[in-house]
XYZ file of C-alpha atoms in Angstrom:
353
model
C 2.465 29.728 -16.319
C 0.933 32.772 -14.649
C -0.756 31.570 -11.481
C -0.475 34.785 -9.510
C -1.924 37.222 -12.045
C -5.187 38.929 -11.123
C -7.639 38.883 -14.012
C -10.224 41.642 -14.380
C -11.195 41.107 -18.043
C -14.930 40.706 -18.470
C -15.556 41.871 -14.911
C -19.090 41.135 -13.708
C -19.929 39.287 -16.959
C -22.180 36.314 -16.270
C -20.572 32.873 -16.441
C -22.148 29.450 -16.509
C -20.357 28.381 -13.313
C -18.512 30.192 -10.539
C -16.014 27.965 -8.717
C -15.163 29.077 -5.185
C -11.678 27.786 -4.392
C -8.604 27.429 -6.581
C -7.019 24.291 -5.170
C -6.627 21.062 -7.179
C -10.379 20.387 -7.045
C -11.270 23.888 -8.220
C -8.692 23.877 -11.026
C -9.854 20.474 -12.267
C -13.469 21.660 -12.116
C -12.494 24.505 -14.473
C -10.951 21.927 -16.830
C -14.184 19.944 -16.730
C -16.100 23.108 -17.621
C -13.950 23.432 -20.711
C -14.526 19.790 -21.562
C -18.285 20.350 -21.328
C -18.288 23.630 -23.273
C -19.433 25.897 -20.465
C -17.805 29.092 -19.217
C -16.498 29.460 -15.686
C -14.554 31.590 -13.275
C -12.433 30.615 -10.283
C -12.426 32.834 -7.199
C -9.531 32.110 -4.829
C -8.747 33.927 -1.566
C -5.004 33.283 -1.786
C -2.672 35.292 -4.078
C -2.016 32.169 -6.170
C -3.829 29.062 -7.319
C -3.112 25.736 -5.663
C -4.849 25.942 -2.295
C -3.075 24.210 0.586
C -0.646 22.491 -1.777
C 0.757 25.816 -2.937
C 0.422 27.707 0.330
C 1.597 25.096 2.822
C 3.247 22.132 1.101
C 4.733 23.236 -2.255
C 7.813 21.010 -1.883
C 6.058 18.041 -0.311
C 5.929 14.956 -2.530
C 2.601 13.272 -3.213
C 2.419 9.547 -3.976
C -1.278 8.688 -4.293
C -2.448 10.588 -7.385
C -3.119 8.320 -10.361
C -0.521 8.593 -13.101
C 2.110 10.186 -10.839
C 4.358 7.694 -9.016
C 5.757 10.727 -7.186
C 5.092 14.425 -7.740
C 5.901 17.602 -5.747
C 2.747 19.419 -4.642
C 3.716 22.500 -6.654
C 4.351 20.274 -9.673
C 0.883 18.762 -9.412
C -0.669 22.239 -9.304
C 1.426 23.205 -12.329
C 0.237 20.158 -14.279
C -3.404 20.718 -13.362
C -3.220 24.332 -14.512
C -1.427 23.400 -17.745
C -4.257 20.973 -18.442
C -6.868 23.655 -17.722
C -5.478 26.910 -19.127
C -6.287 25.944 -22.738
C -9.920 26.778 -21.911
C -8.949 30.222 -20.544
C -11.087 30.285 -17.390
C -11.494 33.637 -15.690
C -9.403 33.696 -12.499
C -9.958 36.087 -9.590
C -7.212 35.927 -6.938
C -6.883 37.535 -3.523
C -10.653 37.759 -3.029
C -12.751 35.943 -0.418
C -16.398 35.185 -1.196
C -18.381 36.619 1.711
C -21.977 35.929 0.675
C -24.158 34.539 -2.067
C -27.664 35.307 -3.260
C -29.902 33.187 -5.423
C -31.603 35.509 -7.901
C -35.172 35.320 -9.169
C -34.099 33.655 -12.414
C -32.268 30.893 -10.509
C -28.777 32.274 -11.101
C -26.324 33.130 -8.330
C -24.611 36.373 -7.329
C -21.571 36.166 -5.074
C -20.040 39.124 -3.277
C -16.303 39.156 -2.556
C -14.290 40.947 0.100
C -13.639 43.997 -2.095
C -17.374 44.442 -2.663
C -17.379 43.251 -6.277
C -20.246 41.034 -7.359
C -20.016 38.126 -9.815
C -22.995 36.358 -11.367
C -23.217 32.818 -12.735
C -25.934 30.363 -13.667
C -24.698 27.818 -11.091
C -22.248 27.765 -8.201
C -19.627 25.217 -7.132
C -17.869 25.376 -3.760
C -14.440 23.731 -3.870
C -12.932 25.548 -0.922
C -11.233 22.629 0.816
C -12.049 22.816 4.498
C -12.066 26.598 4.504
C -9.380 28.816 5.978
C -6.525 27.107 7.813
C -4.349 28.222 10.686
C -1.570 26.104 12.201
C -1.962 24.439 15.565
C 0.525 25.865 18.038
C 2.004 24.721 21.330
C 0.367 26.854 24.031
C 3.364 26.478 26.345
C 5.644 28.248 23.848
C 4.586 31.847 24.392
C 7.850 33.442 23.282
C 8.239 32.193 19.712
C 5.906 34.453 17.724
C 8.744 36.756 16.665
C 10.712 33.739 15.411
C 8.020 32.513 13.023
C 9.272 32.356 9.469
C 12.918 32.595 10.581
C 13.616 29.919 13.203
C 10.121 28.553 13.828
C 8.040 27.088 10.995
C 4.639 25.423 10.613
C 5.192 24.214 7.054
C 8.078 23.659 4.658
C 7.735 26.139 1.826
C 11.437 26.291 1.005
C 13.771 23.409 1.818
C 16.655 25.876 1.769
C 15.423 27.310 5.087
C 16.638 24.088 6.738
C 19.832 23.427 4.791
C 22.782 22.831 7.120
C 20.655 23.531 10.217
C 19.970 21.547 13.366
C 16.259 20.831 13.021
C 13.763 19.683 15.645
C 10.494 18.414 14.150
C 7.391 18.031 16.324
C 4.573 15.707 15.261
C 3.733 12.111 14.413
C 1.473 12.361 11.387
C 2.207 12.132 7.678
C 3.656 15.636 7.306
C 6.008 15.232 10.262
C 7.232 11.832 9.068
C 7.532 12.924 5.441
C 9.682 15.922 6.313
C 11.739 13.994 8.827
C 12.780 11.711 5.984
C 12.857 14.526 3.468
C 15.274 16.706 5.445
C 17.747 14.004 6.448
C 20.016 14.772 3.503
C 19.569 18.545 3.770
C 19.770 19.444 7.463
C 22.880 19.164 9.619
C 20.828 17.044 12.022
C 17.193 16.084 12.523
C 15.422 15.275 15.791
C 11.809 14.056 15.776
C 9.618 14.594 18.846
C 6.158 13.060 19.280
C 3.956 13.203 22.361
C 2.419 9.757 21.781
C 3.959 6.276 21.952
C 3.561 5.546 18.239
C 3.285 7.415 14.939
C -0.021 8.158 13.209
C 1.501 8.587 9.744
C 1.733 6.189 6.820
C 3.316 2.857 7.722
C 5.935 2.937 4.973
C 7.259 6.352 6.034
C 7.140 5.364 9.700
C 9.382 2.401 8.885
C 11.800 4.696 7.062
C 11.951 6.936 10.139
C 12.700 3.985 12.422
C 15.356 2.696 10.016
C 17.022 6.123 10.012
C 16.941 6.107 13.813
C 18.511 2.647 13.993
C 21.250 3.713 11.579
C 22.117 6.699 13.779
C 21.070 9.315 11.230
C 18.131 10.500 13.306
C 17.137 11.029 16.943
C 13.548 10.127 17.834
C 11.798 10.871 21.137
C 8.354 9.332 21.685
C 6.082 10.033 24.659
C 7.843 13.383 24.790
C 6.783 17.026 24.496
C 8.518 20.335 23.910
C 8.405 22.322 27.153
C 10.402 25.444 26.308
C 13.002 26.906 23.960
C 16.194 28.917 24.367
C 16.530 32.122 22.373
C 19.625 34.253 21.962
C 18.951 37.613 20.376
C 16.439 36.799 17.662
C 17.666 33.253 17.034
C 16.591 29.873 18.380
C 19.470 28.048 20.090
C 17.917 25.037 21.849
C 14.722 23.106 22.533
C 13.901 21.602 25.945
C 12.062 18.271 25.932
C 10.267 16.431 28.702
C 9.169 12.809 28.559
C 6.070 11.461 30.278
C 8.355 9.948 32.892
C 9.621 13.440 33.727
C 13.056 13.147 32.121
C 14.262 16.464 30.671
C 16.633 16.887 27.709
C 18.129 19.928 26.045
C 18.578 19.657 22.271
C 20.657 22.291 20.513
C 18.681 23.532 17.515
C 18.548 26.248 14.876
C 15.106 25.399 13.518
C 11.859 24.255 15.140
C 9.368 22.741 12.705
C 5.938 22.288 14.286
C 3.893 19.880 12.167
C 1.018 19.151 14.509
C -1.826 19.936 12.147
C -4.057 22.819 11.211
C -7.359 24.178 12.454
C -9.977 24.747 9.767
C -12.576 27.480 9.741
C -15.410 27.563 7.226
C -15.567 31.335 7.624
C -18.546 32.938 5.823
C -19.654 29.535 4.478
C -20.787 28.547 7.961
C -23.499 31.207 7.803
C -24.858 30.328 4.378
C -27.737 28.221 5.720
C -26.544 25.086 3.936
C -26.854 21.593 5.412
C -23.646 20.701 7.272
C -22.167 17.504 8.663
C -18.842 17.366 10.496
C -17.957 20.878 9.309
C -18.567 19.999 5.639
C -21.407 20.637 3.182
C -23.810 17.743 2.741
C -24.240 16.783 -0.927
C -26.274 14.167 -2.774
C -25.055 11.689 -5.391
C -24.930 14.550 -7.935
C -22.729 16.664 -5.626
C -25.649 19.055 -5.095
C -26.033 20.789 -1.724
C -29.345 21.543 -0.037
C -29.762 24.474 -2.477
C -30.697 23.660 -6.065
C -27.973 24.814 -8.459
C -25.329 25.013 -5.750
C -22.764 22.197 -5.742
C -19.763 21.238 -3.624
C -16.682 19.114 -4.342
C -13.496 18.052 -2.585
C -12.884 18.152 1.156
C -15.681 20.678 1.687
C -18.258 18.121 0.456
C -19.657 15.333 2.636
C -21.428 12.157 1.615
C -21.409 8.700 3.252
C -18.129 6.899 2.684
C -16.283 10.058 1.595
C -12.503 9.617 1.378
C -10.652 12.921 1.737
C -7.804 12.585 -0.729
C -6.878 14.585 -3.826
C -8.041 11.831 -6.170
C -11.535 11.898 -4.661
C -11.668 15.683 -4.987
C -10.920 15.440 -8.709
C -13.695 12.878 -9.131
C -16.078 15.085 -7.142
C -15.252 18.003 -9.440
C -16.046 15.997 -12.578
C -19.338 14.818 -11.058
C -20.356 18.302 -9.909
C -19.676 19.957 -13.264
C -21.340 17.169 -15.187
C -24.540 17.317 -13.150
C -24.576 21.116 -13.055
C -25.215 21.047 -16.825
C -28.802 20.017 -16.192
C -29.283 23.149 -14.100
C -27.287 25.473 -16.364
C -28.948 24.204 -19.575
C -32.409 23.012 -18.512
C -34.215 20.930 -21.082
C -31.143 20.391 -23.261
C -29.937 16.900 -24.017
C -26.560 16.414 -22.331
C -24.256 14.091 -24.262
C -21.159 12.418 -22.899
C -17.933 14.197 -23.907
C -14.867 12.002 -24.369
C -11.547 13.773 -23.924
C -9.876 12.036 -26.872
C -12.634 13.031 -29.306
C -12.790 16.586 -27.994
C -9.021 16.986 -28.220
C -9.051 15.682 -31.793
C -11.752 18.191 -32.756
C -9.822 21.024 -31.113
C -6.664 20.074 -33.006
C -8.530 19.925 -36.329
C -10.118 23.301 -35.648
C -6.750 24.837 -34.781
C -5.231 23.346 -37.923
C -8.072 24.677 -40.101
C -7.750 28.156 -38.577
C -3.969 28.055 -39.022
């Protein structure tokens, strides 16, 4: 699979649909375009497809996607692309969409950071929650030079923590998942959370407490990191302080701060689209306040929205399906079943072979 290749073939050629965002929702939207016999392109700001899963959590396991009892994030991206690449969507990587214009004929022109312009008959925004930056601890002003070596905000390579004394900060799903996930890799793991209970999934929280009771893990609740010790360019210890004022020094080689990310819609915020809670308001057809412009995944808001991968995939199918009425006005849109389409494709390939 070539996920990090930059495609320029057919540059500026019009497509039926431009998909902004190459995460799971965007990739699956491209698959749905193939299923519905329309052309598309994906424009992704990162140097590879996969969105947050590829950039932040490639080795994190996911348990709530239908058909996968357990799958690494990178593996899910790989499977989604394998499903999609048969339809050969155009993929533009390393480019951020900065503006869009609706043309007189109802089509859309988007301009990217390099100045190139791409035109399509409809537009789908599947950009997650926009650009992400990790939340940091303001009291730790001396760790910037350690980032990527001793201080981390995501686990991109488990090998970075192998045989190391690791202090993890956080109480949500990511912090709990990696606390459990690193127990058999790190020399030791210490979990620090500023609140009195965890906010992550109950099952993983129980696993953390069981590991603590067995002596495999140290856990400090109602506790914050106050400072760190650095020798040369290496982390050597983390200083903790509980809400009662008790101070502890924990020897450490790695500090893993999993306290969330801040999202920024970037240029999307200025596109004069209806917003709610930092997301684009859509109707039951996944259409935004602009006719022909759709949104899917975390970037889309509608009452009762559940922000999980599975919902994003459903949103993508809905958005592409309903965009057909805009892309092909007046045409009768028939339901396409994957089994029948696959059978036709196999027969066609056999006939051509």
